[in-house]
Coordinates of C-alpha atoms in Angstrom, one line a residue:
M1 CA 0.8 -76.9 134.3
Y2 CA 1.9 -76.6 130.4
W3 CA 4.7 -78.6 130.4
R4 CA 3.4 -78.9 126.8
Q5 CA 3.8 -75.5 124.1
K6 CA 0.1 -77.3 122.3
D7 CA -1.9 -76.9 126.5
F8 CA -0.8 -73.5 127.4
R9 CA -1.3 -72.7 123.7
A10 CA -4.9 -74.3 123.7
A11 CA -5.7 -71.9 127.2
Q12 CA -4.4 -68.9 126.0
E13 CA -6.3 -69.2 122.8
R14 CA -9.7 -70.0 126.1
E15 CA -8.1 -67.4 127.9
G16 CA -7.5 -64.5 124.7
E17 CA -4.5 -63.4 124.3
P18 CA -2.5 -62.6 120.9
S19 CA -1.3 -65.8 120.0
K20 CA 1.7 -63.3 117.5
L21 CA 3.9 -60.9 118.7
S22 CA 2.3 -58.5 115.5
D23 CA -1.0 -58.3 117.3
V24 CA 0.2 -57.3 120.8
L25 CA 2.3 -54.5 118.5
T26 CA -0.7 -54.0 116.8
Q27 CA -3.8 -53.6 119.7
S28 CA -1.2 -51.9 121.8
S29 CA 0.7 -49.2 119.3
L30 CA -0.5 -46.4 121.5
D31 CA -0.4 -47.9 124.6
L32 CA 3.4 -48.3 123.9
F33 CA 4.2 -46.0 122.9
R34 CA 2.7 -44.2 125.8
I35 CA 4.4 -46.3 128.1
N36 CA 7.8 -45.6 126.9
L37 CA 7.5 -41.8 126.5
L38 CA 6.8 -42.7 130.5
T39 CA 10.1 -44.1 130.7
C40 CA 11.7 -41.3 130.1
L41 CA 10.3 -38.7 131.7
A42 CA 10.5 -40.9 135.3
M43 CA 13.5 -41.8 134.4
I44 CA 14.3 -38.6 134.3
P45 CA 15.2 -37.8 138.1
L46 CA 18.2 -40.6 137.6
V47 CA 17.8 -42.5 141.4
T48 CA 14.5 -44.1 139.7
I49 CA 15.8 -45.9 136.6
P50 CA 15.2 -48.7 138.3
A51 CA 11.7 -48.5 139.5
A52 CA 11.1 -46.8 135.6
I53 CA 12.4 -49.6 133.7
C54 CA 10.8 -52.5 136.3
A55 CA 7.3 -50.4 135.7
T56 CA 7.9 -50.5 131.8
N57 CA 8.5 -54.2 132.3
D58 CA 5.5 -54.7 134.5
M59 CA 3.5 -52.1 131.3
A60 CA 5.3 -54.7 129.1
G61 CA 3.5 -57.8 130.7
R62 CA 0.3 -56.4 130.7
M63 CA 0.0 -55.3 127.0
V64 CA 1.4 -59.2 126.6
R65 CA -1.4 -60.5 128.5
D66 CA -3.8 -57.8 126.6
E67 CA -5.2 -56.5 129.8
E68 CA -5.0 -52.7 130.2
A69 CA -1.3 -50.7 130.6
S70 CA -2.5 -46.8 131.8
P71 CA 0.0 -44.2 133.1
R72 CA -2.4 -45.0 136.5
Q73 CA -0.7 -48.0 136.0
F74 CA 2.4 -47.2 135.3
W75 CA 3.0 -44.4 138.0
S76 CA 1.5 -47.5 141.1
S77 CA 4.4 -49.7 139.6
V78 CA 6.3 -46.6 139.5
K79 CA 5.8 -45.8 143.0
G80 CA 5.8 -49.5 144.4
N81 CA 9.2 -50.5 142.4
L82 CA 11.4 -47.6 144.2
L83 CA 12.5 -49.9 146.6
R84 CA 12.5 -53.8 145.1
G85 CA 13.6 -53.0 142.3
I86 CA 16.8 -51.4 143.1
P87 CA 18.0 -55.9 143.2
V88 CA 15.7 -56.5 140.3
F89 CA 17.6 -54.1 137.6
F90 CA 21.0 -54.3 139.6
L91 CA 20.5 -57.9 138.4
A92 CA 19.0 -57.8 135.7
C93 CA 20.4 -54.3 133.9
V94 CA 23.1 -53.8 135.7
L95 CA 25.1 -57.3 136.7
P96 CA 25.1 -58.6 132.3
W97 CA 27.3 -55.5 131.4
L98 CA 29.6 -54.7 134.5
A99 CA 31.1 -59.3 133.8
A100 CA 30.9 -58.4 130.2
A101 CA 33.1 -55.2 130.8
A102 CA 35.3 -57.6 133.9
A103 CA 35.6 -59.9 131.0
F104 CA 36.9 -57.9 128.1
L105 CA 39.5 -56.6 131.0
Y106 CA 41.0 -59.9 131.7
A107 CA 41.3 -60.8 128.0
G108 CA 43.5 -58.2 127.7
M109 CA 45.3 -59.1 130.9
T110 CA 45.2 -62.6 130.2
Q111 CA 47.9 -61.9 127.5
E112 CA 50.7 -61.3 129.1
H113 CA 49.5 -63.1 132.0
G114 CA 48.1 -66.4 131.9
V115 CA 47.0 -65.8 135.3
F116 CA 44.1 -64.1 134.7
F117 CA 42.2 -67.1 132.7
L118 CA 40.4 -67.5 135.8
P119 CA 38.6 -64.6 136.0
C120 CA 37.8 -64.0 132.6
A121 CA 36.2 -67.3 132.5
F122 CA 34.1 -66.5 135.4
S123 CA 32.9 -62.9 134.1
L124 CA 32.1 -65.1 131.3
L125 CA 30.0 -66.9 133.1
V126 CA 28.1 -64.9 134.6
C127 CA 27.3 -62.9 132.5
L128 CA 25.8 -65.1 129.8
V129 CA 23.5 -66.7 133.6
S130 CA 22.8 -63.6 134.6
L131 CA 21.8 -62.3 130.7
L132 CA 19.7 -65.7 131.3
T133 CA 18.2 -64.7 133.8
S134 CA 17.5 -60.9 133.5
A135 CA 13.9 -62.5 130.8
Y136 CA 13.0 -64.5 133.2
L137 CA 13.6 -61.9 136.1
F138 CA 11.4 -58.3 135.7
P139 CA 8.2 -61.7 134.6
L140 CA 8.9 -63.5 138.2
S141 CA 9.0 -60.7 139.7
E142 CA 6.5 -59.2 138.8
A143 CA 4.6 -62.1 140.4
M144 CA 6.7 -62.9 143.8
P145 CA 8.3 -61.9 146.6
L146 CA 12.2 -61.8 145.3
K147 CA 13.4 -63.9 147.6
Q148 CA 11.5 -67.0 145.6
A149 CA 11.6 -65.2 142.3
I150 CA 15.2 -64.7 141.8
P151 CA 16.8 -68.4 141.9
A152 CA 13.3 -69.3 139.5
S153 CA 14.3 -67.1 137.2
V154 CA 18.0 -69.0 137.6
R155 CA 17.3 -71.7 138.2
L156 CA 14.4 -71.4 134.6
A157 CA 16.9 -69.1 132.8
L158 CA 19.2 -73.0 132.8
A159 CA 16.7 -75.0 132.3
R160 CA 15.3 -73.0 129.5
P161 CA 18.2 -70.9 128.3
G162 CA 16.9 -70.5 124.4
K163 CA 14.1 -67.5 123.8
A164 CA 15.9 -66.1 127.4
L165 CA 19.3 -65.4 124.8
V166 CA 17.0 -64.5 122.1
C167 CA 15.1 -61.8 124.8
G168 CA 18.6 -61.1 127.1
V169 CA 21.0 -60.5 123.8
L170 CA 17.8 -58.5 121.9
N171 CA 17.5 -56.2 125.0
H172 CA 21.2 -55.5 125.7
G173 CA 21.7 -55.8 122.5
L174 CA 20.1 -52.6 121.3
M175 CA 20.6 -51.2 123.8
F176 CA 23.8 -51.5 124.0
L177 CA 23.7 -49.6 120.1
A178 CA 21.6 -47.1 121.1
I179 CA 24.1 -45.8 123.8
G180 CA 27.0 -46.3 121.7
F181 CA 24.9 -44.6 118.7
L182 CA 24.3 -40.8 121.3
P183 CA 22.7 -38.5 120.8
L184 CA 21.4 -39.6 117.4
S185 CA 20.0 -42.4 118.7
G186 CA 18.0 -40.2 121.1
P187 CA 14.8 -40.7 118.3
Y188 CA 15.1 -43.7 118.8
F189 CA 14.6 -43.7 123.0
L190 CA 12.3 -41.5 123.1
L191 CA 10.3 -43.4 120.2
G192 CA 9.7 -46.5 121.4
G193 CA 13.1 -47.7 122.3
L194 CA 12.9 -48.6 125.9
A195 CA 9.5 -50.5 126.0
F196 CA 9.4 -52.0 122.9
P197 CA 11.7 -54.6 123.8
C198 CA 10.3 -55.5 127.1
V199 CA 7.7 -56.6 125.1
V200 CA 9.2 -58.4 122.6
G201 CA 10.7 -60.3 125.1
R202 CA 7.9 -60.6 127.1
F203 CA 5.6 -62.3 123.7
L204 CA 8.8 -64.3 123.9
V205 CA 9.0 -65.7 127.3
R206 CA 6.0 -66.5 128.3
E207 CA 5.9 -70.3 127.7
N208 CA 7.5 -70.2 129.5
V209 CA 7.3 -68.2 132.4
R210 CA 3.6 -69.3 132.2
L211 CA 5.4 -72.6 133.8
L212 CA 5.5 -71.3 136.7
L213 CA 2.8 -69.1 137.5
P214 CA 0.0 -70.9 135.1
H215 CA -3.1 -69.0 136.5
R216 CA -1.2 -65.9 137.3
E217 CA -3.4 -62.9 138.6
E218 CA -2.3 -59.2 139.1
N219 CA -1.6 -58.4 142.6
F220 CA 1.3 -56.5 142.4
E221 CA 0.9 -54.3 145.9
L222 CA 0.9 -57.3 147.5
V223 CA 4.0 -58.4 146.7
Q224 CA 5.6 -55.4 146.8
E225 CA 3.6 -54.9 151.1
E226 CA 6.2 -59.0 150.7
D227 CA 8.6 -57.9 149.9
L228 CA 9.5 -54.5 152.0

């Protein structure tokens, strides 16, 4: 394992992965745009939104590792995440929003009844922990069964919260602004608003993820079979 960042960077250079975010965005700009459009298409049935988001994060991880992210691989990932993507999507994407809404609701009620301070504080804690965990849950769920990935992502989020917080705020913050400015933000979603934050987030946390997955091999189908 690469417990020191300089060891990770040295291994990274040997493996040929991009060392700068600008390199990732430049080398994979066409893939990013193409995957973003495929994500929009895959989300149209609505029930496939969890699978589409998981597949987008899967492709973002491939771009960051300088691996191929083709439409064929995207649709294969969507198919594999039809079931296993639901809990990942709920914990990483839905739970932070629900907890934030609950905290806002209880905060308003606290002004009249102080007893609601405790559920407000608890909701804020759940929001923060789930926000931090979301940064690590997607990459870890691709490499290990969910029963291992969920607790591992929580531990990693608590141990290394810095970049996870930046990643969570970036993904959820941009999504909140984009939804708030609909329909004016429609072009944002079509031109990269779904895939771009995923790529940036995966780049930010990749060093921390390597602490648990130093020699990660792509074996996505096997992980799916273990979960199902």
